[in-house]
GROMACS .gro file of C-alpha atoms in nm:
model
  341
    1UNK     CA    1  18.806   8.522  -3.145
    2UNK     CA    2  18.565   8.734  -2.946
    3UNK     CA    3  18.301   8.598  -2.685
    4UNK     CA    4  17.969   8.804  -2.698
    5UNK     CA    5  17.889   8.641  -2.362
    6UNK     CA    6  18.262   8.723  -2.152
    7UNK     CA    7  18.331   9.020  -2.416
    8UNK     CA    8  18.677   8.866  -2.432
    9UNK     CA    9  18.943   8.813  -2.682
   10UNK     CA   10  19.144   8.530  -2.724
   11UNK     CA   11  19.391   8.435  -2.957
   12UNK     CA   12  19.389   8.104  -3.151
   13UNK     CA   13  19.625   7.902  -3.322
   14UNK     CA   14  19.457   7.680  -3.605
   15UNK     CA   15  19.588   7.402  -3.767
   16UNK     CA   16  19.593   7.296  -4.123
   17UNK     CA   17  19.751   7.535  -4.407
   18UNK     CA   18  19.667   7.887  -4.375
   19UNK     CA   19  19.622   8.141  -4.645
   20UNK     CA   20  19.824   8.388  -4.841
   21UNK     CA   21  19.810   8.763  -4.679
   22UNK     CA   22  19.522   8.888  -4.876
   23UNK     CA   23  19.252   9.184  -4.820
   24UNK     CA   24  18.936   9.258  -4.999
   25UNK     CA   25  18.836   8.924  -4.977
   26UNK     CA   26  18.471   8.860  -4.838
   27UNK     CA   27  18.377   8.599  -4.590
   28UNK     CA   28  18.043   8.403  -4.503
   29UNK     CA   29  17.942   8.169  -4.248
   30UNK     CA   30  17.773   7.822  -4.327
   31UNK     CA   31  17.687   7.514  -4.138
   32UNK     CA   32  17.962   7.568  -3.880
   33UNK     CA   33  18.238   7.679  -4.122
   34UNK     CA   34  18.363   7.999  -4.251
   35UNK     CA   35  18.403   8.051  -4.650
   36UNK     CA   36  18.719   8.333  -4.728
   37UNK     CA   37  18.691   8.379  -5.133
   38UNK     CA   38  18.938   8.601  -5.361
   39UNK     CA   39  19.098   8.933  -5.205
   40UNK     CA   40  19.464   9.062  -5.337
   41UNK     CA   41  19.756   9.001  -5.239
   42UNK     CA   42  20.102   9.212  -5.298
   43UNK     CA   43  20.138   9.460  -5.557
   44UNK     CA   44  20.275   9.299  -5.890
   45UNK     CA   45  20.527   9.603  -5.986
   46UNK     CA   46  20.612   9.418  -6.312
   47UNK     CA   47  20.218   9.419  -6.421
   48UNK     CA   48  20.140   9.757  -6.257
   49UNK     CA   49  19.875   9.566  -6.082
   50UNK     CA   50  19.766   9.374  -5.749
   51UNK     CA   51  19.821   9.062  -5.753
   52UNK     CA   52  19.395   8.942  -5.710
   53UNK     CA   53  19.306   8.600  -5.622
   54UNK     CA   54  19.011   8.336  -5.679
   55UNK     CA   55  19.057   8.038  -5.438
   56UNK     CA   56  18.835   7.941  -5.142
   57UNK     CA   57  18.966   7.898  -4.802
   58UNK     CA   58  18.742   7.710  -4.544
   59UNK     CA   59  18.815   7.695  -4.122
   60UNK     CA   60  18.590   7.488  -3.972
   61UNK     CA   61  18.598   7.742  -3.630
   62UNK     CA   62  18.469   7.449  -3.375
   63UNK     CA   63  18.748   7.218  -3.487
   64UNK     CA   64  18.999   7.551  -3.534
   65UNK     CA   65  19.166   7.419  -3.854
   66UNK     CA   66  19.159   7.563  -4.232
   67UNK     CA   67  19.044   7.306  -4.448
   68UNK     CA   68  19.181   7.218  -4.831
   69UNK     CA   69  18.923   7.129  -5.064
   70UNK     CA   70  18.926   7.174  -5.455
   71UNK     CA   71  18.668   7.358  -5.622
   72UNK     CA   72  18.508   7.284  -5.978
   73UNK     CA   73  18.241   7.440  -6.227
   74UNK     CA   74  18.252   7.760  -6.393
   75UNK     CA   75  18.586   7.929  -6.157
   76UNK     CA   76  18.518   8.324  -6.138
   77UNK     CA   77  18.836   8.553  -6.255
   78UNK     CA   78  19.031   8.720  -6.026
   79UNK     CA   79  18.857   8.956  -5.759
   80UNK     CA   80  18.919   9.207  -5.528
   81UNK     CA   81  18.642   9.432  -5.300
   82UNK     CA   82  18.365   9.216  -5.454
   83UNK     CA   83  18.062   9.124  -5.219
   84UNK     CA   84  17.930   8.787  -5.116
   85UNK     CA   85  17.618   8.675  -4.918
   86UNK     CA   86  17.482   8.344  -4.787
   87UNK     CA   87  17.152   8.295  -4.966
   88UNK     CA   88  17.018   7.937  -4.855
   89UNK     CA   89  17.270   7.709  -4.932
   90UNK     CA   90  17.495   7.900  -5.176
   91UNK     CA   91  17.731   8.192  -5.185
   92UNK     CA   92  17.603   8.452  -5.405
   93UNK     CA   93  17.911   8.694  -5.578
   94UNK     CA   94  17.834   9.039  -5.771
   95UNK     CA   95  18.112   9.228  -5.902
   96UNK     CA   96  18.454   9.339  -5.762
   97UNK     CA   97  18.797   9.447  -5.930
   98UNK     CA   98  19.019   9.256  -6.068
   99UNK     CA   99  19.303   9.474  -5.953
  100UNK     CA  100  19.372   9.610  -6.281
  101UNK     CA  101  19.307   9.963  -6.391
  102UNK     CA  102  18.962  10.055  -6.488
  103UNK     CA  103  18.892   9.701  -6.396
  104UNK     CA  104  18.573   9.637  -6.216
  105UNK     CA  105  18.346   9.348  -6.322
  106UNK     CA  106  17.953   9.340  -6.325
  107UNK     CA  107  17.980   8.949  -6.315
  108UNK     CA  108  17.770   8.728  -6.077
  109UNK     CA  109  17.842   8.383  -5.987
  110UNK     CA  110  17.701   8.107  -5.726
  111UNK     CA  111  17.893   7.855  -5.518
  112UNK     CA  112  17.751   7.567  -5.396
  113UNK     CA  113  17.850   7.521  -5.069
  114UNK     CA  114  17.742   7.162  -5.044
  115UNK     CA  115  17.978   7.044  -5.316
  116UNK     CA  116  18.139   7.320  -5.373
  117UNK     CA  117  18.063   7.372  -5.756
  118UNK     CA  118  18.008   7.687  -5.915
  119UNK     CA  119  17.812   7.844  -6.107
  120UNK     CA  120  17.772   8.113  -6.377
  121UNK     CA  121  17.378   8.151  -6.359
  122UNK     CA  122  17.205   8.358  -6.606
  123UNK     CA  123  17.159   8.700  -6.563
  124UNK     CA  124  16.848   8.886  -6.627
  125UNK     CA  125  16.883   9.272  -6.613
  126UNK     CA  126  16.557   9.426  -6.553
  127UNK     CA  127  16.776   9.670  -6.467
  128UNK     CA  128  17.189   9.735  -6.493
  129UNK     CA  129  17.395   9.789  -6.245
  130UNK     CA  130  17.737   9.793  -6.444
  131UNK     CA  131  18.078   9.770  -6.341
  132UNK     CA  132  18.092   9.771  -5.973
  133UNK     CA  133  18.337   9.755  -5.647
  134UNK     CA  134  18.346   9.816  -5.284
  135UNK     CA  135  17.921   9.757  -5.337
  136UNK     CA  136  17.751   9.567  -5.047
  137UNK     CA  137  17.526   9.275  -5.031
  138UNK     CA  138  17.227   9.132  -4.784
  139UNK     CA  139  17.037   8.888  -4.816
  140UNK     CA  140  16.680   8.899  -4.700
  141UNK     CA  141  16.373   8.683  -4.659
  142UNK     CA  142  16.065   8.830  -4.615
  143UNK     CA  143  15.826   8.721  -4.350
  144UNK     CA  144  15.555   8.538  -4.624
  145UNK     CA  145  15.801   8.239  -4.731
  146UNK     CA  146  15.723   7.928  -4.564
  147UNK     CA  147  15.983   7.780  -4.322
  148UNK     CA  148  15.959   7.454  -4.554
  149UNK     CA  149  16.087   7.625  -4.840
  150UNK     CA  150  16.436   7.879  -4.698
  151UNK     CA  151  16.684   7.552  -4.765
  152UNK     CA  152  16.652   7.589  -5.133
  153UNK     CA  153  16.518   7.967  -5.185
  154UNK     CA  154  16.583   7.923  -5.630
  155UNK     CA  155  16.338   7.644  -5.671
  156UNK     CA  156  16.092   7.859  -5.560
  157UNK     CA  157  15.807   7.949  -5.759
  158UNK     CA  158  15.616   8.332  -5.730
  159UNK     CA  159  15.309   8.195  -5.593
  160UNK     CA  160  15.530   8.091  -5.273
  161UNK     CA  161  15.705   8.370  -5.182
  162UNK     CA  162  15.471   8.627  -5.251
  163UNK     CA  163  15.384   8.857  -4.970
  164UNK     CA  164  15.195   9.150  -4.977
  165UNK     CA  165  15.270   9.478  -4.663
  166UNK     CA  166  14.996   9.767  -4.733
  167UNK     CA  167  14.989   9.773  -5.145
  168UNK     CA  168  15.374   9.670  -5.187
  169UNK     CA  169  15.527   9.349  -5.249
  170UNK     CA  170  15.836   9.253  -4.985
  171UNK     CA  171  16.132   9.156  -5.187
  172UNK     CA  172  16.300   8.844  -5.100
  173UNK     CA  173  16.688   8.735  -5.272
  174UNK     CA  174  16.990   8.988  -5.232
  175UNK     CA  175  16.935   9.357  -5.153
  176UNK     CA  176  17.269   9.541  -5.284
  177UNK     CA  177  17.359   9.858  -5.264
  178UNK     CA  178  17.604  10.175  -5.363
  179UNK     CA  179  17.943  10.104  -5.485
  180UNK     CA  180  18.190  10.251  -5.732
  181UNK     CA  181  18.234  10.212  -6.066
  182UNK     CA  182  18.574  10.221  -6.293
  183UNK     CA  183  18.455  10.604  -6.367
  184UNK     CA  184  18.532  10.672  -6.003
  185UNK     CA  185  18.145  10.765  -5.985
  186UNK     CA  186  17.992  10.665  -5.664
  187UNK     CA  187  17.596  10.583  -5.636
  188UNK     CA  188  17.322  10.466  -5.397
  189UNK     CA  189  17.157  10.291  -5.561
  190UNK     CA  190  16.907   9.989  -5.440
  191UNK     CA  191  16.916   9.653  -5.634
  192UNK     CA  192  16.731   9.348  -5.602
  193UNK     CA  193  16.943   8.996  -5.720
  194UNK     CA  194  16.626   8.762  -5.724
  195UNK     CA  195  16.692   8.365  -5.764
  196UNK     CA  196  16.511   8.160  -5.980
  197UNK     CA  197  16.551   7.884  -6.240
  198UNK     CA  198  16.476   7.816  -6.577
  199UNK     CA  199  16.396   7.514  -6.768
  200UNK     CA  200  16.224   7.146  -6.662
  201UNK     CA  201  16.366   7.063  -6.263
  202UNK     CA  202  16.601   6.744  -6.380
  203UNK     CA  203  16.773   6.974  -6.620
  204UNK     CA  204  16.709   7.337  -6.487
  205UNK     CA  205  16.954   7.614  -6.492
  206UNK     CA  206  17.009   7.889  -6.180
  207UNK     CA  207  16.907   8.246  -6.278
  208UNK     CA  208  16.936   8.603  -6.149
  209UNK     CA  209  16.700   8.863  -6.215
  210UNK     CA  210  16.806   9.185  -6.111
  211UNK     CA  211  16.601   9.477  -6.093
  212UNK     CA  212  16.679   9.868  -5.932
  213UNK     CA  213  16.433   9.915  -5.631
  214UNK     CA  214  16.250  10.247  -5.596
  215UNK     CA  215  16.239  10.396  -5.201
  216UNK     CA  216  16.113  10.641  -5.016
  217UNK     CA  217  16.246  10.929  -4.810
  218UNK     CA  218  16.595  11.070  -4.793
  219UNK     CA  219  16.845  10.815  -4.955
  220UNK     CA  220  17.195  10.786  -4.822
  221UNK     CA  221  17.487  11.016  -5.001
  222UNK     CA  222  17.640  10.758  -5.249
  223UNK     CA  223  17.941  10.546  -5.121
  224UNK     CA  224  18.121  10.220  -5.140
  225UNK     CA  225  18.348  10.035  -4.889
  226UNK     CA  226  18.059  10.090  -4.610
  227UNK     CA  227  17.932   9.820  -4.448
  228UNK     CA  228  17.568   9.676  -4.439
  229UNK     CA  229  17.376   9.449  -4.224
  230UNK     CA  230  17.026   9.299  -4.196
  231UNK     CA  231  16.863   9.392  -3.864
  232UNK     CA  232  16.447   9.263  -3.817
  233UNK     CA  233  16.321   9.453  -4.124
  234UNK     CA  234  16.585   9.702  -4.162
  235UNK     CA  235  16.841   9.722  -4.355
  236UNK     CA  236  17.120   9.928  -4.160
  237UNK     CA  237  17.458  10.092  -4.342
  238UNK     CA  238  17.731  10.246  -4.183
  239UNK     CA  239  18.020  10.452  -4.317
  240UNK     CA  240  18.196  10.382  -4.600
  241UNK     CA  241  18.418  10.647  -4.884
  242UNK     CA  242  18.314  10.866  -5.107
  243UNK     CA  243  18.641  11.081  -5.326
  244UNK     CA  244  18.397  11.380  -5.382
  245UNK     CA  245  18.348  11.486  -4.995
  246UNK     CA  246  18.705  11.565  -4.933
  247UNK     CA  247  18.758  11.930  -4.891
  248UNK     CA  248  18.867  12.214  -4.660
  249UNK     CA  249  18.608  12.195  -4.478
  250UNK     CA  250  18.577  11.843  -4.469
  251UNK     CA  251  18.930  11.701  -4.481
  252UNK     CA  252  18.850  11.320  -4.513
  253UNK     CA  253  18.698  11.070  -4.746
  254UNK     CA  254  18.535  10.873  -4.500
  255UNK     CA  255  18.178  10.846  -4.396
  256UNK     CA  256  18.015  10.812  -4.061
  257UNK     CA  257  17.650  10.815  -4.056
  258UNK     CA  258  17.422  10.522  -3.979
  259UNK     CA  259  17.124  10.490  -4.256
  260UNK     CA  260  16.862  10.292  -4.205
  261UNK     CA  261  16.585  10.119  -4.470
  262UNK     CA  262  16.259  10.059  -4.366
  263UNK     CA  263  16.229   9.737  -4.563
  264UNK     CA  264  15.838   9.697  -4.615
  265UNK     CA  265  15.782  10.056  -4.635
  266UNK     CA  266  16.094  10.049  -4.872
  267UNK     CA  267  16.094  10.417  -4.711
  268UNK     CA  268  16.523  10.561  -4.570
  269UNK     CA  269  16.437  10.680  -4.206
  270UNK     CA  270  16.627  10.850  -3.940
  271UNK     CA  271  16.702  10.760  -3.640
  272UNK     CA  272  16.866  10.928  -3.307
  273UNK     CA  273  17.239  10.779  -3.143
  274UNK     CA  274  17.312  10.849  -2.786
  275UNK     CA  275  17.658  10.716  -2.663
  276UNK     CA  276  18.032  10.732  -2.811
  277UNK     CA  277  17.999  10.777  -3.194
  278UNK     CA  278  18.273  10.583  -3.410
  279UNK     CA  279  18.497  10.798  -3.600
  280UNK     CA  280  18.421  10.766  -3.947
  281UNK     CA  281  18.544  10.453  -4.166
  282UNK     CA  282  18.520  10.263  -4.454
  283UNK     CA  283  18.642   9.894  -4.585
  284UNK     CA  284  18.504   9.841  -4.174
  285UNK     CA  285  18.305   9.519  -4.050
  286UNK     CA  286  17.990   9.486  -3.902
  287UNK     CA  287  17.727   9.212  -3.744
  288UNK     CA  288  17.453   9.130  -3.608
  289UNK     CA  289  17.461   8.970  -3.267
  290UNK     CA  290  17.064   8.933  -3.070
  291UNK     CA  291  16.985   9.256  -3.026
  292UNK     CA  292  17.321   9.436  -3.092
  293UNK     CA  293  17.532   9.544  -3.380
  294UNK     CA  294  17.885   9.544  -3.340
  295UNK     CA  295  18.143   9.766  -3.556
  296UNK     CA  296  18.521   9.724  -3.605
  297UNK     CA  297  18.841   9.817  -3.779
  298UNK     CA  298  18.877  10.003  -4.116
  299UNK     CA  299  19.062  10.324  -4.233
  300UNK     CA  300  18.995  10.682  -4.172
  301UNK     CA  301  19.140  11.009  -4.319
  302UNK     CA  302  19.508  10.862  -4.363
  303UNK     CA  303  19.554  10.592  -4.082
  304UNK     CA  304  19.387  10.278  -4.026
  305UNK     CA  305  19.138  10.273  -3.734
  306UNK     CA  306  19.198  10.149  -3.355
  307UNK     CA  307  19.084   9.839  -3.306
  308UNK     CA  308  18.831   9.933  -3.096
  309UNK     CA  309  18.490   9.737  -3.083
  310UNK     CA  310  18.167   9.946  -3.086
  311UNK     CA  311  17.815   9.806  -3.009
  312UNK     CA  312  17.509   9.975  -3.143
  313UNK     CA  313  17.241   9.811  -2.899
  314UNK     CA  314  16.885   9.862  -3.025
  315UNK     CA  315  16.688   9.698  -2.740
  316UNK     CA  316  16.434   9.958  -2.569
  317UNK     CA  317  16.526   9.893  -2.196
  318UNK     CA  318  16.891   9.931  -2.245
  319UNK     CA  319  16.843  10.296  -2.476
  320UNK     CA  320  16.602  10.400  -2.144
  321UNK     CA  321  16.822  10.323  -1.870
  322UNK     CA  322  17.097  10.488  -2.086
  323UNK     CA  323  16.897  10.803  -2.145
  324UNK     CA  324  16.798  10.806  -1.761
  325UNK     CA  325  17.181  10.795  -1.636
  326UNK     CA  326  17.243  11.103  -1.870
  327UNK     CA  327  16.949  11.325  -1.732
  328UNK     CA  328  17.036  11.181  -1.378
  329UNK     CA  329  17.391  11.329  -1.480
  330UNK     CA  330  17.315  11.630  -1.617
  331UNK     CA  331  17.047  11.719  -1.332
  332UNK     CA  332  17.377  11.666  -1.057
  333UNK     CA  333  17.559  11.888  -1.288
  334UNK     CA  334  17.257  12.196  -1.224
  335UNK     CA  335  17.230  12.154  -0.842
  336UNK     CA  336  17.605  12.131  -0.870
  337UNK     CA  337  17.604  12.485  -1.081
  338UNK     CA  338  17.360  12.646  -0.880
  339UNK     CA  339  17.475  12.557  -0.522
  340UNK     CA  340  17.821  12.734  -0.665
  341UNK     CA  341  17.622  13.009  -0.753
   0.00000   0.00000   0.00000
């Protein structure tokens, strides 16, 4: 466990049954408790396939124990490199591999987190995105919803969550983007997943609507395994894999640029680093943490990544004083240089 405040690690030893080794399993936080769902385990050599998984695993991280608590409703299938994301009170699931080959899904299901029940909602594809893995998911609320209404975002009705920046219409539901279909093609592509429900409210049904989201500017080169968070109105990806890159000049498959969406503009922008730069990465993790985005783990070019924790600080003062120490530095460097001379 890492404290933002000490910046110290410390290990912790949880009670309660833990789970199976797994990875590509996604994880999201509600109402003090952490929600682990699907991933794959070992390799089944008699099947040719991993070994995928579909359970939830709760730790209640104040208490530091894994809970055991049965799930019911519609299960999902077996899942690997799927994406999840906290919308209100549910977990939201799109897609994912069930470690077969050509075996990706274009599924989406709901979890209840309150009674954990879930649900296969109905899907309405304004637009498709198909088969997809190693995609990424954020969920964000735009600025005209009404406090009253963000505990139970599908009961919402247009009129409500409406908001209007310039001529455009802010989205709110799940932004998702890229990923990598059975085909082995790679896109960036921009979805919206938009609750809603259908039907009378004592006997309504969840829905879906999903439509492709047109933007402005230069979009990102397509990838999957990258990592995405919401930051203010922005929409920030890092890294991630893309097969096609990999060449002489470019021996790697890994990513490591930082793009960033300019959510009510729905505009790609770009924006200068200063500082250490993180080798590129993909099937990494990142958050958001006040001002601050953190980065850590994942693989590069053939060997998984130090686990070294980068921070990606966007507040004003700290980028000025930053920039300051480097010209104070470079300007003892010249009267350095020229007293030599």
């Amino acid at each position: 466990v890492y404290n933002f405040e000490t910046c110290v690690w410390t290990d912790i030893h949880p009670s309660g049954q833990a789970p199976s080794q797994r990875y590509g399993q996604t994880c999201i936080l509600y109402d003090g408790k952490l929600y682990f769902f699907a991933g794959a385990g070992e390799y089944n050599h008699e099947k040719w396939k991993l070994d995928c998984l579909q359970d939830i695993k709760i730790f209640d991280y104040n208490e530091e124990r894994w809970i055991v608590s049965p799930v019911r409703g519609s299960i999902p299938p077996r899942r690997m490199n799927h994406a999840s994301v906290l919308l209100d009170k549910h977990m939201v699931t799109y897609g994912g591999s069930s470690g077969k080959p050509f075996g990706c899904l274009n599924d989406c299901f709901v979890l209840q987190l309150d009674t954990l029940n879930w649900i296969c909602p109905h899907v309405i594809r304004k637009s498709n995105p198909g088969r997809l893995s190693g995609h990424s998911m954020v969920t964000y609320i735009n600025p005209g919803i009404s406090s009253a209404y963000l505990h139970d975002l599908w009961r919402m009705t247009s009129s409500r969550y409406n908001y209007e920046f310039g001529n455009r219409k802010l989205p709110y539901g799940v932004l998702m983007f890229g990923g990598v279909d059975e085909g082995n093609f790679y896109n960036n592509h921009l979805y919206l997943l938009k609750p809603g429900v259908r039907g009378r409210l004592e006997t309504a049904s969840y829905t879906v609507e999903i439509e492709q989201l047109a933007t402005r500017g230069h979009a990102p080169f397509p990838r999957a395994y990258h990592s995405a968070v919401i930051f203010q109105e922005y929409m920030i990806i890092y890294g991630g894999r893309n097969d096609k890159v990999y060449s002489k000049n470019y021996p790697t498959l890994a990513l490591d640029d930082l793009c960033v969406l300019n959510i009510p503009k729905m505009q790609w922008e770009t924006i200068a680093l200063y500082g250490l730069h993180p080798l590129d990465r993909y099937s990494h993790c990142m958050l958001v943490n006040d001002n601050q985005i953190y980065l850590i783990g994942g693989v590069t070019a053939n060997r998984y990544c130090k686990p070294e924790l980068y921070k990606l600080d966007f507040d004003p003062s700290n980028t000025d004083n930053f920039l300051n120490e480097k010209r104070s530095q470079l300007q003892r460097v010249a009267k350095e240089e020229q007293r030599c001379k």
